[in-house]
PDB file of C-alpha atoms in Angstrom:
ATOM      1  CA  LEU R   1       0.670  16.360  -6.885  1.00 80.00           C
ATOM      2  CA  GLY R   2       2.742  14.657 -10.543  1.00 84.00           C
ATOM      3  CA  PHE R   3       5.926  13.360 -11.835  1.00 87.00           C
ATOM      4  CA  PHE R   4       9.689  13.763 -10.380  1.00 89.00           C
ATOM      5  CA  PRO R   5      11.280  15.941 -10.456  1.00 91.00           C
ATOM      6  CA  ASP R   6       9.438  17.853 -11.710  1.00 90.00           C
ATOM      7  CA  ALA R   7       6.641  18.213  -8.508  1.00 92.00           C
ATOM      8  CA  LEU R   8       9.313  19.413  -6.765  1.00 93.00           C
ATOM      9  CA  GLY R   9       9.627  22.862  -5.257  1.00 92.00           C
ATOM     10  CA  ALA R  10      13.406  23.938  -6.336  1.00 90.00           C
ATOM     11  CA  ASP R  11      15.100  23.341  -3.125  1.00 92.00           C
ATOM     12  CA  GLU R  12      13.149  20.063  -1.569  1.00 95.00           C
ATOM     13  CA  ARG R  13      15.792  16.831  -0.864  1.00 97.00           C
ATOM     14  CA  PHE R  14      15.092  13.426   0.743  1.00 98.00           C
ATOM     15  CA  ASP R  15      18.179  11.621   2.424  1.00 98.00           C
ATOM     16  CA  VAL R  16      16.355   8.130   0.043  1.00 98.00           C
ATOM     17  CA  ILE R  17      14.395   8.326  -2.651  1.00 98.00           C
ATOM     18  CA  VAL R  18      12.450   5.465  -4.255  1.00 98.00           C
ATOM     19  CA  PHE R  19      11.964   4.064  -6.972  1.00 97.00           C
ATOM     20  CA  ASN R  20       9.207   0.238  -6.591  1.00 96.00           C
ATOM     21  CA  ASP R  21       8.819  -1.257 -10.097  1.00 95.00           C
ATOM     22  CA  VAL R  22       9.178   2.396 -12.133  1.00 95.00           C
ATOM     23  CA  ILE R  23      12.338   2.860 -13.018  1.00 96.00           C
ATOM     24  CA  GLU R  24      12.469   0.440 -15.404  1.00 97.00           C
ATOM     25  CA  HIS R  25       9.225   2.671 -16.935  1.00 96.00           C
ATOM     26  CA  ILE R  26      11.362   5.549 -17.890  1.00 95.00           C
ATOM     27  CA  PRO R  27      12.859   6.403 -21.464  1.00 92.00           C
ATOM     28  CA  PRO R  28      15.675   9.048 -19.551  1.00 94.00           C
ATOM     29  CA  ILE R  29      16.678   7.425 -17.153  1.00 96.00           C
ATOM     30  CA  ARG R  30      19.844   8.590 -16.910  1.00 97.00           C
ATOM     31  CA  ALA R  31      18.157  12.030 -16.193  1.00 96.00           C
ATOM     32  CA  ALA R  32      16.509  10.454 -13.438  1.00 96.00           C
ATOM     33  CA  LEU R  33      19.328   8.999 -12.085  1.00 98.00           C
ATOM     34  CA  GLN R  34      20.507  12.109 -12.687  1.00 97.00           C
ATOM     35  CA  ALA R  35      17.386  14.112 -10.887  1.00 97.00           C
ATOM     36  CA  CYS R  36      18.069  11.371  -8.412  1.00 98.00           C
ATOM     37  CA  HIS R  37      21.243  12.713  -7.230  1.00 98.00           C
ATOM     38  CA  GLU R  38      20.795  16.168  -7.059  1.00 97.00           C
ATOM     39  CA  ARG R  39      17.588  15.494  -5.437  1.00 97.00           C
ATOM     40  CA  LEU R  40      19.628  13.403  -2.686  1.00 98.00           C
ATOM     41  CA  ASN R  41      21.539  14.613   0.496  1.00 98.00           C
ATOM     42  CA  PRO R  42      24.440  14.185   1.145  1.00 97.00           C
ATOM     43  CA  GLY R  43      25.146  10.142   1.582  1.00 97.00           C
ATOM     44  CA  GLY R  44      21.970   9.867   0.665  1.00 98.00           C
ATOM     45  CA  ILE R  45      20.349   6.614  -0.337  1.00 98.00           C
ATOM     46  CA  LEU R  46      18.748   5.766  -3.469  1.00 98.00           C
ATOM     47  CA  ILE R  47      16.241   2.024  -3.605  1.00 98.00           C
ATOM     48  CA  LEU R  48      16.157   0.613  -6.685  1.00 98.00           C
ATOM     49  CA  ASN R  49      13.713  -3.266  -7.245  1.00 98.00           C
ATOM     50  CA  LEU R  50      13.181  -3.667 -10.754  1.00 97.00           C
ATOM     51  CA  PRO R  51      12.910  -6.396 -13.300  1.00 97.00           C
ATOM     52  CA  ASN R  52      16.109  -8.936 -13.275  1.00 97.00           C
ATOM     53  CA  SER R  53      17.032  -9.289 -17.043  1.00 97.00           C
ATOM     54  CA  ARG R  54      18.975 -12.816 -15.621  1.00 96.00           C
ATOM     55  CA  GLY R  55      15.925 -13.756 -13.952  1.00 96.00           C
ATOM     56  CA  LEU R  56      14.233 -17.626 -15.148  1.00 94.00           C
ATOM     57  CA  PHE R  57      11.403 -16.346 -16.812  1.00 91.00           C
ATOM     58  CA  TYR R  58      13.303 -13.416 -19.054  1.00 96.00           C
ATOM     59  CA  ARG R  59      15.626 -15.185 -20.135  1.00 96.00           C
ATOM     60  CA  LEU R  60      13.427 -18.443 -20.797  1.00 95.00           C
ATOM     61  CA  SER R  61      11.171 -15.551 -22.792  1.00 97.00           C
ATOM     62  CA  LYS R  62      14.056 -15.300 -24.842  1.00 97.00           C
ATOM     63  CA  VAL R  63      14.081 -18.835 -25.524  1.00 97.00           C
ATOM     64  CA  PHE R  64      11.472 -18.891 -26.766  1.00 97.00           C
ATOM     65  CA  ALA R  65      11.340 -15.673 -28.131  1.00 97.00           C
ATOM     66  CA  ALA R  66      14.299 -17.111 -30.962  1.00 97.00           C
ATOM     67  CA  LEU R  67      11.857 -20.318 -31.784  1.00 98.00           C
ATOM     68  CA  GLY R  68       8.713 -17.721 -33.011  1.00 98.00           C
ATOM     69  CA  LEU R  69       6.396 -17.782 -30.005  1.00 97.00           C
ATOM     70  CA  ARG R  70       7.164 -14.010 -29.310  1.00 97.00           C
ATOM     71  CA  GLY R  71       4.038 -14.104 -26.756  1.00 94.00           C
ATOM     72  CA  PRO R  72       6.417 -14.300 -23.847  1.00 94.00           C
ATOM     73  CA  PHE R  73       8.962 -12.443 -24.078  1.00 96.00           C
ATOM     74  CA  GLU R  74       6.407  -8.862 -25.146  1.00 96.00           C
ATOM     75  CA  ARG R  75       5.187  -9.745 -21.660  1.00 91.00           C
ATOM     76  CA  MET R  76       8.190  -9.663 -19.813  1.00 94.00           C
ATOM     77  CA  TRP R  77       8.403  -6.158 -22.344  1.00 96.00           C
ATOM     78  CA  GLN R  78       5.245  -5.100 -20.747  1.00 94.00           C
ATOM     79  CA  LYS R  79       4.057  -4.686 -24.812  1.00 94.00           C
ATOM     80  CA  ASP R  80       0.789  -2.771 -25.066  1.00 92.00           C
ATOM     81  CA  MET R  81       0.482  -2.196 -21.668  1.00 90.00           C
ATOM     82  CA  PRO R  82      -1.066   1.433 -20.047  1.00 91.00           C
ATOM     83  CA  SER R  83       3.103   1.294 -19.084  1.00 92.00           C
ATOM     84  CA  PRO R  84       5.555  -0.409 -21.094  1.00 96.00           C
ATOM     85  CA  HIS R  85       9.067  -1.554 -20.855  1.00 97.00           C
ATOM     86  CA  VAL R  86      11.010   0.768 -21.392  1.00 97.00           C
ATOM     87  CA  HIS R  87      14.830  -1.642 -20.150  1.00 96.00           C
ATOM     88  CA  TYR R  88      15.545  -4.378 -18.516  1.00 97.00           C
ATOM     89  CA  PHE R  89      18.442  -5.054 -16.357  1.00 97.00           C
ATOM     90  CA  ASN R  90      20.751  -6.730 -13.615  1.00 96.00           C
ATOM     91  CA  PRO R  91      22.604  -6.219 -11.514  1.00 96.00           C
ATOM     92  CA  ALA R  92      26.088  -5.690 -13.902  1.00 96.00           C
ATOM     93  CA  ASN R  93      24.494  -3.569 -16.131  1.00 97.00           C
ATOM     94  CA  LEU R  94      22.206  -1.953 -14.023  1.00 98.00           C
ATOM     95  CA  THR R  95      25.465  -0.631 -11.508  1.00 97.00           C
ATOM     96  CA  LYS R  96      27.580  -0.099 -13.639  1.00 98.00           C
ATOM     97  CA  LEU R  97      24.753   2.735 -14.757  1.00 98.00           C
ATOM     98  CA  VAL R  98      24.077   3.864 -11.740  1.00 98.00           C
ATOM     99  CA  GLU R  99      27.958   4.050 -10.163  1.00 98.00           C
ATOM    100  CA  GLY R 100      28.981   6.090 -13.777  1.00 97.00           C
ATOM    101  CA  MET R 101      26.277   8.969 -12.063  1.00 97.00           C
ATOM    102  CA  GLY R 102      27.665   9.486  -8.932  1.00 97.00           C
ATOM    103  CA  PHE R 103      26.279   7.398  -6.372  1.00 98.00           C
ATOM    104  CA  GLU R 104      28.406   3.303  -5.275  1.00 98.00           C
ATOM    105  CA  LEU R 105      26.497   0.226  -4.778  1.00 98.00           C
ATOM    106  CA  ARG R 106      26.029  -0.718  -1.173  1.00 98.00           C
ATOM    107  CA  PHE R 107      23.437  -3.499  -1.232  1.00 98.00           C
ATOM    108  CA  SER R 108      22.026  -6.289  -4.189  1.00 97.00           C
ATOM    109  CA  SER R 109      19.366  -8.531  -3.270  1.00 97.00           C
ATOM    110  CA  GLU R 110      17.562 -10.317  -5.427  1.00 96.00           C
ATOM    111  CA  LEU R 111      13.223 -10.591  -4.312  1.00 94.00           C
ATOM    112  CA  GLU R 112      11.312 -13.433  -3.941  1.00 90.00           C
ATOM    113  CA  ALA R 113       9.753 -12.712  -7.782  1.00 87.00           C
ATOM    114  CA  ILE R 114       6.341 -15.175  -7.714  1.00 87.00           C
ATOM    115  CA  MET R 115       4.025 -16.189  -4.270  1.00 88.00           C
ATOM    116  CA  ALA R 116       0.986 -17.960  -4.698  1.00 91.00           C
ATOM    117  CA  ASP R 117      -0.688 -15.527  -3.225  1.00 93.00           C
ATOM    118  CA  GLY R 118      -2.131 -13.016  -4.980  1.00 92.00           C
ATOM    119  CA  LEU R 119      -0.725 -15.288  -8.392  1.00 92.00           C
ATOM    120  CA  TYR R 120      -4.039 -15.180 -10.505  1.00 93.00           C
ATOM    121  CA  GLU R 121      -4.420 -11.741 -10.634  1.00 93.00           C
ATOM    122  CA  ARG R 122      -1.675 -11.345 -11.663  1.00 87.00           C
ATOM    123  CA  ILE R 123      -2.099 -13.791 -14.560  1.00 89.00           C
ATOM    124  CA  ALA R 124      -5.339 -12.562 -15.375  1.00 91.00           C
ATOM    125  CA  TYR R 125      -4.655  -9.053 -15.846  1.00 87.00           C
ATOM    126  CA  ALA R 126      -2.849  -9.743 -19.246  1.00 78.00           C
ATOM    127  CA  GLY R 127      -5.980 -11.032 -20.150  1.00 81.00           C
ATOM    128  CA  GLY R 128      -6.540 -14.220 -22.575  1.00 83.00           C
ATOM    129  CA  SER R 129      -8.817 -17.281 -21.475  1.00 92.00           C
ATOM    130  CA  ALA R 130     -10.664 -18.145 -18.951  1.00 93.00           C
ATOM    131  CA  LEU R 131      -9.301 -21.168 -19.408  1.00 94.00           C
ATOM    132  CA  LYS R 132      -5.338 -20.105 -20.005  1.00 93.00           C
ATOM    133  CA  ASN R 133      -5.996 -17.780 -16.327  1.00 94.00           C
ATOM    134  CA  ARG R 134      -5.775 -20.944 -14.981  1.00 94.00           C
ATOM    135  CA  LEU R 135      -4.107 -23.517 -16.872  1.00 95.00           C
ATOM    136  CA  GLN R 136      -0.781 -20.915 -15.959  1.00 91.00           C
ATOM    137  CA  TYR R 137      -2.054 -20.368 -12.886  1.00 94.00           C
ATOM    138  CA  LEU R 138      -2.261 -23.823 -11.795  1.00 95.00           C
ATOM    139  CA  ALA R 139       1.514 -24.344 -13.831  1.00 93.00           C
ATOM    140  CA  ILE R 140       3.092 -22.067 -12.360  1.00 91.00           C
ATOM    141  CA  LEU R 141       2.384 -23.074  -8.705  1.00 93.00           C
ATOM    142  CA  CYS R 142       3.057 -26.761  -8.876  1.00 94.00           C
ATOM    143  CA  ALA R 143       6.666 -25.304 -10.825  1.00 92.00           C
ATOM    144  CA  LEU R 144       7.489 -22.317  -7.236  1.00 92.00           C
ATOM    145  CA  PRO R 145       9.546 -25.821  -5.910  1.00 92.00           C
ATOM    146  CA  VAL R 146      11.230 -25.780  -8.279  1.00 92.00           C
ATOM    147  CA  LEU R 147      11.483 -22.135  -9.421  1.00 89.00           C
ATOM    148  CA  LYS R 148      13.105 -21.086  -6.180  1.00 88.00           C
ATOM    149  CA  LEU R 149      16.293 -22.939  -7.614  1.00 92.00           C
ATOM    150  CA  PHE R 150      16.984 -20.505 -10.427  1.00 93.00           C
ATOM    151  CA  PRO R 151      18.142 -16.656 -10.488  1.00 93.00           C
ATOM    152  CA  SER R 152      14.255 -14.950  -9.737  1.00 95.00           C
ATOM    153  CA  ASP R 153      13.267 -12.281 -12.116  1.00 95.00           C
ATOM    154  CA  ILE R 154      12.736  -9.408  -9.868  1.00 96.00           C
ATOM    155  CA  ILE R 155      16.422  -7.349  -7.980  1.00 97.00           C
ATOM    156  CA  VAL R 156      16.711  -4.575  -5.862  1.00 98.00           C
ATOM    157  CA  CYS R 157      19.893  -2.774  -5.118  1.00 98.00           C
ATOM    158  CA  ILE R 158      20.614  -0.413  -3.142  1.00 98.00           C
ATOM    159  CA  TYR R 159      23.203   2.567  -3.791  1.00 98.00           C
ATOM    160  CA  ARG R 160      24.585   6.038  -1.607  1.00 98.00           C
ATOM    161  CA  LYS R 161      25.267   8.872  -3.626  1.00 98.00           C
ATOM    162  CA  ARG R 162      28.722  10.577  -3.230  1.00 96.00           C
TER     163      ARG R 162
END
């Protein structure tokens, strides 16, 4: 019970460590990656699933912010939420960081960022009026086929400990 790596016993080692939508919330990211390297067995696997700064919604939110509409950009960073993002990565800069910590990239891909199932609940979680949430839901639902043509806002990268 507790937080990685403090909650682990001194001798605990693993074949796989997974951060599923977590690593972007950890301020001392280099310390977390170093702890992963120390806790993985030789040839161990590190899996990182996180937001993509090259994704369509992130890029659109930056354009809106430049035009003075900061709400979407702040939502991408989860400002004023219990655990805001403190980092944003894309496959290239993430891999540069992680490889510098003693890992090698084995696989990188995008995951589907938006699906109809659970979409309204995700929108409503951020607050806002019911009318605004429903309009946003309908607009995104109609746009789903087109959104699949652009880079996803979620990446997954798999690294092996060197």
